[in-house]
Coordinates of C-alpha atoms in Angstrom, one line a residue:
X1 CA 40.8 -14.3 17.5
X2 CA 37.4 -15.2 16.1
X3 CA 36.3 -13.4 12.9
X4 CA 33.5 -10.8 13.3
X5 CA 30.1 -12.1 12.2
X6 CA 28.8 -10.2 9.2
X7 CA 25.0 -9.9 9.5
X8 CA 22.4 -9.4 6.8
X9 CA 21.1 -6.1 5.7
X10 CA 17.6 -7.5 5.1
X11 CA 16.0 -10.7 6.2
X12 CA 12.7 -12.5 6.6
X13 CA 11.5 -12.3 10.2
X14 CA 8.4 -14.4 10.3
X15 CA 5.6 -16.0 8.3
X16 CA 2.2 -16.7 9.9
X17 CA -1.1 -18.1 8.8
X18 CA -3.2 -15.0 9.7
X19 CA -6.7 -16.1 8.8
X20 CA -8.8 -19.1 7.9
X21 CA -9.4 -17.4 4.5
X22 CA -7.6 -14.9 2.3
X23 CA -6.0 -11.9 3.9
X24 CA -7.5 -8.7 2.4
X25 CA -5.7 -5.9 4.3
X26 CA -3.1 -5.3 7.0
X27 CA -1.4 -2.4 8.8
X28 CA 1.6 -1.8 11.1
X29 CA 1.5 0.4 14.2
X30 CA 3.8 3.3 13.5
X31 CA 4.7 4.1 17.1
X32 CA 6.6 0.9 18.0
X33 CA 6.6 -1.1 14.8
X34 CA 5.6 -4.1 16.9
X35 CA 1.8 -4.1 16.5
X36 CA 0.3 -5.7 13.4
X37 CA -3.4 -5.9 12.5
X38 CA -4.7 -8.1 9.7
X39 CA -8.2 -8.2 8.0
X40 CA -9.5 -11.1 6.1
X41 CA -12.3 -12.4 3.9
X42 CA -13.5 -14.2 7.1
X43 CA -14.7 -10.8 8.3
X44 CA -12.4 -10.8 11.3
X45 CA -9.7 -8.4 12.4
X46 CA -6.8 -10.2 14.1
X47 CA -4.2 -8.3 16.2
X48 CA -0.6 -9.7 16.4
X49 CA 2.7 -8.8 18.1
X50 CA 5.3 -8.8 15.4
X51 CA 7.6 -11.9 15.6
X52 CA 5.2 -13.8 17.9
X53 CA 3.4 -16.8 16.4
X54 CA 0.0 -16.5 18.2
X55 CA -2.8 -14.0 17.6
X56 CA -3.2 -11.6 20.6
X57 CA -6.8 -10.6 19.9
X58 CA -9.5 -11.3 17.3
X59 CA -12.1 -8.6 16.6
X60 CA -15.5 -9.7 15.2
X61 CA -18.7 -7.9 14.2
X62 CA -18.2 -7.2 10.5
X63 CA -20.4 -9.2 8.1
X64 CA -18.3 -8.6 4.9
X65 CA -14.5 -8.9 4.2
X66 CA -12.3 -6.3 5.7
X67 CA -11.0 -3.8 3.1
X68 CA -9.0 -1.2 5.1
X69 CA -7.4 -0.9 8.6
X70 CA -5.6 1.8 10.6
X71 CA -4.1 1.9 14.1
X72 CA -4.1 5.1 16.1
X73 CA -0.8 7.0 16.8
X74 CA -0.7 5.8 20.4
X75 CA -1.7 2.2 19.4
X76 CA -4.8 2.3 21.6
X77 CA -7.5 2.2 19.0
X78 CA -8.0 0.4 15.7
X79 CA -10.5 1.2 13.0
X80 CA -11.6 -1.3 10.3
X81 CA -13.7 -0.7 7.1
X82 CA -15.5 -3.4 5.3
X83 CA -16.7 -4.2 1.8
X84 CA -20.2 -3.2 2.7
X85 CA -19.2 0.3 3.7
X86 CA -19.5 -0.1 7.5
X87 CA -16.7 1.1 9.9
X88 CA -16.0 -0.2 13.4
X89 CA -13.6 1.3 16.0
X90 CA -12.3 -0.9 18.8
X91 CA -10.5 0.1 22.0
X92 CA -7.5 -2.3 22.3
X93 CA -6.8 -1.6 25.9
X94 CA -10.4 -2.2 27.0
X95 CA -10.8 -5.1 24.5
X96 CA -14.2 -3.9 23.4
X97 CA -16.0 -2.3 20.5
X98 CA -16.1 1.5 20.8
X99 CA -18.2 2.7 17.8
X100 CA -20.0 1.5 14.7
X101 CA -20.1 4.1 11.9
X102 CA -22.5 3.7 9.0
X103 CA -22.9 6.0 6.0
X104 CA -20.7 4.9 3.1
X105 CA -22.4 3.1 0.2
X106 CA -19.5 1.0 -1.0
X107 CA -16.1 -0.5 -0.1
X108 CA -14.0 1.4 2.5
X109 CA -10.7 1.9 0.7
X110 CA -8.8 4.1 3.2
X111 CA -8.8 5.2 6.8
X112 CA -6.7 7.4 9.1
X113 CA -6.8 8.7 12.7
X114 CA -6.4 12.4 13.5
X115 CA -3.1 12.9 15.2
X116 CA -4.5 14.7 18.3
X117 CA -8.3 14.4 18.3
X118 CA -10.9 11.6 18.4
X119 CA -11.6 11.9 14.7
X120 CA -11.4 9.3 11.9
X121 CA -11.3 10.0 8.2
X122 CA -12.6 7.4 5.7
X123 CA -12.4 7.2 1.9
X124 CA -14.6 4.9 -0.2
X125 CA -15.2 3.4 -3.5
X126 CA -18.3 5.7 -3.6
X127 CA -15.8 8.6 -4.0
X128 CA -16.8 10.3 -0.8
X129 CA -14.5 11.3 2.1
X130 CA -16.2 11.4 5.5
X131 CA -14.9 12.8 8.8
X132 CA -16.2 11.1 11.9
X133 CA -16.3 12.1 15.5
X134 CA -15.7 8.8 17.4
X135 CA -17.0 10.2 20.7
X136 CA -20.3 11.5 19.3
X137 CA -20.8 8.6 17.0
X138 CA -21.5 10.6 13.9
X139 CA -20.3 12.0 10.6
X140 CA -19.5 15.6 11.0
X141 CA -18.5 16.4 7.5
X142 CA -18.5 14.9 4.0
X143 CA -16.1 16.0 1.3
X144 CA -17.0 15.5 -2.3
X145 CA -14.6 16.2 -5.1
X146 CA -13.0 13.0 -6.3
X147 CA -14.6 11.2 -9.3
X148 CA -13.2 7.8 -8.5
X149 CA -12.3 5.6 -5.5
X150 CA -10.3 7.3 -2.7
X151 CA -7.3 5.0 -2.1
X152 CA -5.4 6.8 0.6
X153 CA -6.0 9.4 3.3
X154 CA -3.4 11.1 5.6
X155 CA -3.8 13.9 8.2
X156 CA -1.0 16.5 8.3
X157 CA 1.3 16.3 11.4
X158 CA -0.4 19.4 12.9
X159 CA -3.9 18.0 12.3
X160 CA -5.1 21.0 10.2
X161 CA -5.1 19.4 6.7
X162 CA -6.2 16.1 5.1
X163 CA -4.5 14.8 2.0
X164 CA -6.4 12.3 -0.3
X165 CA -5.2 10.2 -3.2
X166 CA -7.6 8.6 -5.7
X167 CA -8.0 6.5 -8.8
X168 CA -8.8 9.7 -10.7
X169 CA -5.0 10.4 -10.9
X170 CA -5.3 13.4 -8.5
X171 CA -4.1 14.3 -5.0
X172 CA -6.2 16.8 -3.1
X173 CA -5.3 18.8 0.0
X174 CA -8.3 19.7 2.3
X175 CA -8.6 22.4 4.9
X176 CA -10.5 20.8 7.7
X177 CA -11.6 24.1 9.2
X178 CA -13.0 25.5 6.0
X179 CA -14.3 22.1 4.8
X180 CA -13.0 22.6 1.2
X181 CA -10.2 21.8 -1.2
X182 CA -7.1 24.0 -0.7
X183 CA -5.4 22.7 -3.8
X184 CA -5.6 19.8 -6.3
X185 CA -2.3 18.4 -7.4
X186 CA -2.3 16.9 -10.9
X187 CA 0.5 15.3 -12.8
X188 CA 0.2 11.6 -12.2
X189 CA -0.9 9.6 -15.2
X190 CA -2.3 6.7 -13.3
X191 CA -4.3 5.9 -10.1
X192 CA -2.5 7.4 -7.0
X193 CA -2.1 4.6 -4.4
X194 CA -0.4 6.3 -1.5
X195 CA 0.3 9.8 0.0
X196 CA 2.5 10.8 2.9
X197 CA 3.3 14.1 4.7
X198 CA 6.9 15.0 5.6
X199 CA 7.2 14.7 9.4
X200 CA 8.2 18.4 9.9
X201 CA 8.3 20.4 6.6
X202 CA 5.5 21.6 4.3
X203 CA 6.2 18.7 1.9
X204 CA 3.9 15.9 0.6
X205 CA 4.9 12.7 -1.3
X206 CA 2.6 10.7 -3.5
X207 CA 3.1 7.3 -5.2
X208 CA 1.2 6.1 -8.2
X209 CA 0.5 3.1 -10.4
X210 CA 2.2 5.1 -13.2
X211 CA 5.5 4.0 -11.4
X212 CA 6.4 7.5 -10.2
X213 CA 6.8 9.3 -6.9
X214 CA 6.1 13.0 -6.8
X215 CA 7.0 15.5 -4.2
X216 CA 4.7 18.6 -3.7
X217 CA 5.5 21.9 -2.0
X218 CA 2.6 22.7 0.4
X219 CA 3.5 26.4 0.7
X220 CA 3.9 27.3 -3.0
X221 CA 1.7 24.4 -4.3
X222 CA 3.9 23.2 -7.0
X223 CA 5.8 20.0 -7.8
X224 CA 9.3 19.9 -6.2
X225 CA 10.6 16.8 -8.1
X226 CA 9.5 13.5 -9.6
X227 CA 11.1 10.1 -9.3
X228 CA 10.4 8.4 -12.7
X229 CA 10.9 5.2 -14.7
X230 CA 10.7 2.7 -11.8
X231 CA 10.0 -0.9 -13.0
X232 CA 7.0 -1.6 -10.8
X233 CA 4.1 0.5 -9.3
X234 CA 4.7 2.2 -6.0
X235 CA 3.0 0.1 -3.2
X236 CA 3.8 2.1 -0.1
X237 CA 6.0 5.1 1.0
X238 CA 7.3 6.3 4.4
X239 CA 9.5 9.2 5.4
X240 CA 12.3 8.5 7.8
X241 CA 11.4 9.9 11.2
X242 CA 13.9 12.7 11.0
X243 CA 12.8 13.5 7.4
X244 CA 16.1 13.0 5.8
X245 CA 14.8 10.6 3.1
X246 CA 11.8 8.7 1.8
X247 CA 11.5 4.9 1.7
X248 CA 9.6 3.4 -1.2
X249 CA 8.3 -0.1 -1.1
X250 CA 8.3 -1.8 -4.5
X251 CA 7.9 -5.4 -5.7
X252 CA 10.8 -7.2 -4.0
X253 CA 12.8 -4.1 -3.3
X254 CA 13.2 -1.1 -1.0
X255 CA 14.4 2.2 -2.5
X256 CA 15.7 5.2 -0.6
X257 CA 15.0 8.6 -2.2
X258 CA 16.0 12.2 -1.9
X259 CA 14.0 15.0 -3.5
X260 CA 16.1 18.1 -3.9
X261 CA 17.3 17.1 -6.5
X262 CA 15.5 13.8 -7.1
X263 CA 17.8 10.8 -6.7
X264 CA 17.9 7.3 -5.4
X265 CA 20.4 6.9 -2.6
X266 CA 20.2 3.1 -2.2
X267 CA 18.4 0.0 -3.4
X268 CA 18.0 -3.0 -1.1
X269 CA 16.7 -6.3 -2.6
X270 CA 14.1 -7.8 -0.3
X271 CA 12.1 -10.9 -1.2
X272 CA 8.9 -9.5 0.3
X273 CA 6.8 -9.7 -2.9
X274 CA 4.0 -7.1 -2.8
X275 CA 4.8 -5.2 0.4
X276 CA 1.7 -3.6 1.9
X277 CA 3.0 -1.4 4.8
X278 CA 6.2 0.0 6.3
X279 CA 7.2 1.2 9.8
X280 CA 10.5 2.4 11.3
X281 CA 11.7 1.7 14.8
X282 CA 15.2 1.3 16.5
X283 CA 16.8 2.2 13.2
X284 CA 15.2 -0.8 11.6
X285 CA 12.5 -0.8 8.8
X286 CA 9.7 -3.3 9.3
X287 CA 7.9 -4.3 6.1
X288 CA 4.8 -6.6 5.9
X289 CA 3.2 -8.4 2.9
X290 CA 0.5 -10.9 2.4
X291 CA -0.4 -13.7 0.0
X292 CA -3.6 -15.7 0.3
X293 CA -3.9 -16.5 4.0
X294 CA -0.3 -15.9 5.0
X295 CA 1.4 -12.8 6.3
X296 CA 5.2 -12.3 6.1
X297 CA 7.3 -9.7 8.0
X298 CA 10.7 -8.5 6.9
X299 CA 13.4 -6.3 8.5
X300 CA 15.9 -4.0 6.9
X301 CA 18.9 -2.7 9.0
X302 CA 18.9 1.0 8.2
X303 CA 22.3 1.5 9.7
X304 CA 23.6 -0.2 6.6
X305 CA 21.5 1.7 4.1
X306 CA 22.7 4.9 2.5
X307 CA 20.2 7.7 3.3
X308 CA 22.2 10.8 2.3
X309 CA 25.5 12.6 2.6
X310 CA 27.5 10.0 0.5
X311 CA 27.8 8.9 -3.1
X312 CA 24.3 7.7 -4.0
X313 CA 23.7 4.2 -5.1
X314 CA 21.8 5.2 -8.2
X315 CA 20.9 8.6 -9.7
X316 CA 18.0 9.4 -11.9
X317 CA 19.2 12.0 -14.4
X318 CA 20.5 10.4 -17.6
X319 CA 22.6 7.9 -15.5
X320 CA 25.0 10.7 -14.7
X321 CA 26.3 11.6 -11.2
X322 CA 24.7 14.6 -9.7
X323 CA 26.1 17.1 -7.3
X324 CA 25.4 16.4 -3.6
X325 CA 22.0 17.9 -2.5
X326 CA 21.9 20.9 -0.3
X327 CA 20.7 20.1 3.2
X328 CA 17.0 20.3 3.5
X329 CA 15.2 21.6 6.6
X330 CA 13.1 24.3 8.1
X331 CA 15.5 26.9 6.7
X332 CA 14.4 26.0 3.2
X333 CA 10.7 25.1 3.7
X334 CA 8.2 26.1 6.3
X335 CA 7.5 23.7 9.2
X336 CA 4.2 22.7 10.9
X337 CA 2.9 24.6 13.9
X338 CA 2.2 21.8 16.2
X339 CA -0.2 22.1 19.2
X340 CA 1.7 22.8 22.5
X341 CA -0.2 19.9 24.1
X342 CA -1.8 16.8 22.7
X343 CA -5.3 17.8 23.7
X344 CA -8.2 15.7 22.8
X345 CA -9.9 18.5 20.9
X346 CA -8.3 19.9 17.7
X347 CA -9.6 23.1 16.1
X348 CA -13.3 23.2 15.6
X349 CA -14.4 21.4 12.5
X350 CA -17.2 22.7 10.3
X351 CA -20.3 20.7 10.7
X352 CA -22.4 19.4 7.9
X353 CA -26.1 19.6 7.6
X354 CA -28.3 17.6 10.0
X355 CA -29.1 15.1 7.2
X356 CA -25.4 14.1 7.1
X357 CA -25.0 13.9 10.9
X358 CA -26.0 10.4 11.9
X359 CA -27.4 9.9 15.4
X360 CA -27.1 6.6 17.2
X361 CA -29.7 4.2 15.9
X362 CA -31.0 0.9 17.1
X363 CA -29.3 -0.9 14.2
X364 CA -25.9 0.5 15.2
X365 CA -26.5 -0.4 18.8
X366 CA -27.4 -4.0 17.8
X367 CA -24.2 -4.2 15.6
X368 CA -22.1 -3.0 18.6
X369 CA -23.6 -5.7 20.8
X370 CA -22.8 -8.3 18.2
X371 CA -19.2 -7.1 17.9
X372 CA -16.7 -8.8 20.1
X373 CA -13.0 -8.5 21.0
X374 CA -11.9 -12.1 21.7
X375 CA -8.5 -12.2 23.6
X376 CA -6.7 -15.2 22.1
X377 CA -3.5 -14.9 24.1
X378 CA -4.0 -13.3 27.6
X379 CA -0.2 -13.2 28.3
X380 CA 0.7 -11.2 25.2
X381 CA -2.4 -9.0 25.7
X382 CA -1.4 -8.1 29.2
X383 CA 2.2 -7.5 28.1
X384 CA 1.3 -5.2 25.2
X385 CA -1.8 -3.3 26.5
X386 CA -2.2 -3.5 30.2
X387 CA 1.0 -1.9 31.5
X388 CA 0.0 1.4 29.9
X389 CA -2.6 2.1 32.6
X390 CA -0.8 0.3 35.5
X391 CA 1.6 1.7 38.1
X392 CA 4.7 -0.4 38.1
X393 CA 7.7 -0.4 40.6
X394 CA 10.1 -1.4 37.8
X395 CA 10.8 0.5 34.5
X396 CA 8.5 -0.6 31.7
X397 CA 9.8 -3.1 29.2
X398 CA 11.4 -1.4 26.1
X399 CA 11.3 -3.2 22.8
X400 CA 14.7 -4.0 21.4
X401 CA 15.8 -4.2 17.8
X402 CA 15.4 -7.5 16.1
X403 CA 18.7 -9.5 16.0
X404 CA 20.1 -9.8 12.5
X405 CA 21.0 -13.3 11.3
X406 CA 24.5 -13.9 9.9
X407 CA 25.2 -13.6 6.2
X408 CA 25.1 -16.8 4.1
X409 CA 28.2 -15.5 2.3
X410 CA 30.5 -13.7 4.9
X411 CA 32.4 -11.8 2.2
X412 CA 29.3 -10.2 0.8
X413 CA 28.7 -7.0 2.8
X414 CA 25.2 -6.2 1.7
X415 CA 22.8 -9.0 0.6
X416 CA 19.1 -9.4 1.0
X417 CA 17.0 -12.5 1.5
X418 CA 17.5 -14.7 -1.6
X419 CA 14.5 -16.0 -3.5
X420 CA 13.4 -19.6 -2.8
X421 CA 15.7 -19.7 0.3
X422 CA 14.1 -21.7 3.1
X423 CA 13.4 -19.4 6.1
X424 CA 12.4 -20.4 9.6
X425 CA 9.2 -19.1 11.0
X426 CA 10.9 -17.9 14.2
X427 CA 13.7 -15.3 14.2
X428 CA 17.0 -17.1 13.5
X429 CA 19.6 -16.6 16.3
X430 CA 23.3 -15.8 15.5
X431 CA 24.4 -19.2 16.8
X432 CA 21.8 -21.2 14.8
X433 CA 23.3 -23.7 12.5
X434 CA 22.5 -23.4 8.8
X435 CA 20.6 -26.2 7.0
X436 CA 22.8 -29.1 5.7
X437 CA 22.5 -27.9 2.1
X438 CA 24.2 -24.7 3.1
X439 CA 26.6 -26.2 5.8
X440 CA 30.1 -24.7 5.4
X441 CA 33.4 -25.6 7.0
X442 CA 34.6 -23.3 9.9
X443 CA 35.8 -19.9 8.7
X444 CA 38.9 -20.1 10.9
X445 CA 40.3 -23.0 8.8
X446 CA 44.0 -22.7 8.0
X447 CA 43.5 -23.6 4.3
X448 CA 41.4 -21.6 1.9
X449 CA 38.1 -23.1 1.2
X450 CA 36.6 -23.1 -2.3
X451 CA 33.4 -21.0 -2.6
X452 CA 30.5 -22.0 -4.9
X453 CA 29.0 -19.3 -7.0
X454 CA 25.8 -18.0 -5.5
X455 CA 22.6 -19.1 -7.2
X456 CA 21.3 -15.6 -7.2
X457 CA 23.5 -12.5 -7.8
X458 CA 22.2 -9.6 -5.8
X459 CA 21.9 -6.6 -8.1
X460 CA 20.0 -3.3 -8.2
X461 CA 17.6 -4.6 -10.9
X462 CA 13.9 -5.2 -11.0
X463 CA 14.0 -7.5 -14.0
X464 CA 15.7 -10.8 -14.7
X465 CA 19.0 -11.0 -16.6
X466 CA 18.4 -12.5 -20.0
X467 CA 15.2 -12.9 -21.9
X468 CA 12.5 -10.2 -21.3
X469 CA 8.9 -11.1 -21.2
X470 CA 8.1 -8.2 -23.5
X471 CA 10.3 -9.6 -26.2
X472 CA 8.2 -12.7 -26.8
X473 CA 4.8 -11.7 -25.3
X474 CA 3.0 -10.7 -28.6
X475 CA 3.7 -14.1 -30.1
X476 CA 2.7 -15.9 -26.9
X477 CA -0.6 -14.1 -26.7
X478 CA -1.5 -14.8 -30.4
X479 CA -0.6 -18.5 -29.8
X480 CA -2.6 -18.7 -26.6
X481 CA -5.7 -17.2 -28.3
X482 CA -5.2 -19.5 -31.3
X483 CA -5.5 -22.6 -29.1
X484 CA -9.1 -21.6 -28.3
X485 CA -8.4 -22.8 -24.7
X486 CA -9.3 -20.4 -22.0
X487 CA -7.1 -22.2 -19.4
X488 CA -4.0 -21.3 -21.5
X489 CA -5.2 -17.6 -21.8
X490 CA -5.7 -17.5 -18.0
X491 CA -2.2 -18.8 -17.3
X492 CA -0.7 -16.2 -19.6
X493 CA -2.8 -13.3 -18.2
X494 CA -1.8 -14.3 -14.6
X495 CA 1.8 -13.7 -15.7
X496 CA 1.1 -10.4 -17.5
X497 CA -1.0 -9.1 -14.6
X498 CA 2.1 -9.3 -12.3
X499 CA 3.9 -6.7 -14.4
X500 CA 1.7 -3.8 -15.5
X501 CA 4.3 -2.4 -17.8
X502 CA 3.8 -5.3 -20.2
X503 CA 0.4 -4.1 -21.1
X504 CA 0.3 -2.3 -24.5
X505 CA -2.5 -1.1 -26.7
X506 CA -1.8 -3.9 -29.2
X507 CA -2.2 -6.5 -26.4
X508 CA -5.5 -5.0 -25.3
X509 CA -7.0 -5.4 -28.8
X510 CA -6.2 -9.1 -28.7
X511 CA -7.0 -9.8 -25.1
X512 CA -10.3 -7.9 -24.6
X513 CA -12.4 -10.5 -26.5
X514 CA -10.9 -13.2 -24.3
X515 CA -11.6 -11.2 -21.1
X516 CA -15.3 -11.0 -22.3
X517 CA -15.4 -14.8 -22.3
X518 CA -13.6 -15.1 -18.9
X519 CA -16.1 -12.8 -17.2
X520 CA -18.9 -15.1 -18.3
X521 CA -17.1 -18.3 -17.3
X522 CA -18.5 -20.6 -14.7
X523 CA -15.1 -21.0 -13.1
X524 CA -14.4 -18.6 -10.3
X525 CA -10.6 -18.4 -11.0
X526 CA -11.3 -17.4 -14.6
X527 CA -13.7 -14.7 -13.6
X528 CA -11.1 -13.4 -11.0
X529 CA -8.3 -13.2 -13.6
X530 CA -10.6 -11.5 -16.1
X531 CA -11.6 -8.9 -13.6
X532 CA -7.9 -8.2 -12.7
X533 CA -6.9 -7.8 -16.3
X534 CA -9.8 -5.6 -17.2
X535 CA -9.1 -3.3 -14.2
X536 CA -5.5 -2.9 -15.3
X537 CA -6.6 -2.1 -18.8
X538 CA -9.2 0.5 -17.6
X539 CA -6.7 2.2 -15.3
X540 CA -3.9 2.4 -17.8
X541 CA -5.6 2.9 -21.2
X542 CA -9.2 4.1 -20.8
X543 CA -8.2 7.8 -20.3
X544 CA -5.9 7.5 -23.3
X545 CA -8.5 5.9 -25.5
X546 CA -11.2 8.5 -24.7
X547 CA -8.7 11.4 -25.2
X548 CA -7.6 10.1 -28.6
X549 CA -11.2 9.5 -29.8
X550 CA -12.2 12.9 -28.6
X551 CA -9.3 14.7 -30.2
X552 CA -9.9 16.7 -33.5
X553 CA -8.7 15.2 -36.7
X554 CA -5.1 15.9 -37.6
X555 CA -3.9 17.9 -40.6
X556 CA -2.2 15.8 -43.3
X557 CA -1.4 12.1 -43.2
X558 CA -0.1 10.6 -40.0
X559 CA 0.1 6.8 -40.4
X560 CA 1.2 6.2 -36.8
X561 CA -1.7 8.3 -35.5
X562 CA -4.2 6.6 -37.8
X563 CA -3.1 3.1 -36.6
X564 CA -3.4 4.3 -32.9
X565 CA -6.8 5.7 -33.6
X566 CA -7.9 2.4 -35.2
X567 CA -6.7 0.4 -32.2
X568 CA -8.5 2.8 -29.8
X569 CA -11.8 2.5 -31.7
X570 CA -11.5 -1.3 -31.6
X571 CA -10.8 -1.3 -27.9
X572 CA -13.6 1.2 -27.2
X573 CA -16.1 -1.1 -29.1
X574 CA -14.9 -4.1 -27.1
X575 CA -15.1 -2.3 -23.8
X576 CA -18.7 -1.2 -24.6
X577 CA -19.7 -4.8 -25.1
X578 CA -17.9 -5.8 -21.8
X579 CA -19.6 -2.9 -19.9
X580 CA -23.0 -4.5 -20.4
X581 CA -21.7 -7.8 -18.8
X582 CA -20.1 -5.9 -15.9
X583 CA -23.3 -3.9 -15.3
X584 CA -25.4 -7.0 -15.2
X585 CA -23.1 -8.7 -12.8
X586 CA -22.5 -5.7 -10.5
X587 CA -25.5 -6.8 -8.4
X588 CA -23.9 -10.1 -7.4
X589 CA -22.9 -10.6 -3.7
X590 CA -19.5 -11.6 -2.4
X591 CA -16.0 -10.9 -3.7
X592 CA -17.0 -11.0 -7.4
X593 CA -19.9 -8.7 -6.9
X594 CA -17.5 -6.2 -5.3
X595 CA -15.0 -6.5 -8.2
X596 CA -17.8 -6.0 -10.8
X597 CA -19.1 -2.9 -8.9
X598 CA -15.6 -1.4 -8.9
X599 CA -15.3 -2.2 -12.7
X600 CA -18.7 -0.6 -13.3
X601 CA -17.6 2.6 -11.6
X602 CA -14.4 2.6 -13.7
X603 CA -16.4 2.1 -16.9
X604 CA -18.9 4.9 -16.1
X605 CA -17.3 7.1 -18.7
X606 CA -18.4 4.7 -21.4
X607 CA -22.1 5.2 -20.7

């Protein structure tokens, strides 16, 4: 009798070259988990069917890189926001541009479709949130309350509220009917990157660069719990469709959380790098990430992931086991009152003044004429979009789960994709032979076969076993600066920028003078590294520096405080010098101009 084939818990599904230049944004369709849209520096939006190698449709019309994307709940519409602040909505079934929306003054950072109506919400680097009526081609309300870039927007499942997350460390809940903030949630100590509503209960989750996930009660407006001390910033979050748990996407790992009490049920190591979006379908979690011009998709088999109801994989309170959580549900927290039918008109939204309501203009009409939806693969296009409006004599095709490849080590029950492991572009089939370097004798052999130790030991860790970068970083920075060679400094900063937790106030005092030189360099890569490092410093330390400098003097002698105060004064002086450079370069065009404008907004407190 043949031995049962043990399949992987997580694996790489596909890698594609998505654009002719760098990919700048991407999004998965949440309905099927099979539709993928990518935006690039080539100003195009490309639409893909997950696990198929060819682009289905290419959408053109934008004149600056695509910064944000969103697909409607029914996967019929797609909206894209660009670096210039323009927004375009395409009808995927009709393969044509639907609307061009103009009004923002800076990068579009976030977008979301209303769950029932023809409305789109947009958040920008200009700190404004706008609500658009796609049918009437106009902005019907503008919300102003955030002080920094709005990074994420989400409509509530019943369509009555809008949650916004921003770089000002806050999460705000908006009442669409009243057109005002219902409540402002504070508690994060860093920019808030993502926010997500529970699918049924009055619960909101937010993830931040401060490496925490917070859960907020939307009935009593208080924090329910907080997941702390993760090794890397939270990149994306998603509730399971039945609301039993929350999935957190981190650097090279997926974590499964509960919130009453806060705990981590499971950790799955996935070699997806900086994951950008998640979707759940057929009890599989699809994750997508991008690097330069390539996009990679990964699958996690949720049937082999602990979600609740058993001994958790890792607990978050002093490394001690916690009692099992009580079941959560509508009996403990209020549920949303959903509309009885999915009508096209939600509750009436308060209109803004006539000056905010943009009427169709000749400029917008010209933009729409120049925008195109180029069908690259007619067969895939007809298979994905056309059957929705056609009458068929046979049942429609239903997407099936992606087949899981066999484990490289049959004895290991749960193992993720190993780093540096060669992976085929197409989905590996169960009968596919392994490469020669991994070729093994048949399992059914009568004699026991020696097993080589795996090159990578899967473990629930986010840092390497052995030397820590933080142990030798100070000496490395001092040595790099002493060489007086900017190329050495750039190489070191590129490593430090990958792990935000390595940044300390001591490091800032040494690195800021070097960043000032990098920003004035003639080499594009030096400028890019300098901008990235400066942004991390501003987000993590500028609030701390300004607070310490503004604090009243302490009573008595506090040597530690005096040393910290001296470092803050030094950093503040260096940041003031750099702010002049940033201000002068904020008028540049292209990617660097956008980066300098964002830095200029972050440094506004220095002026």
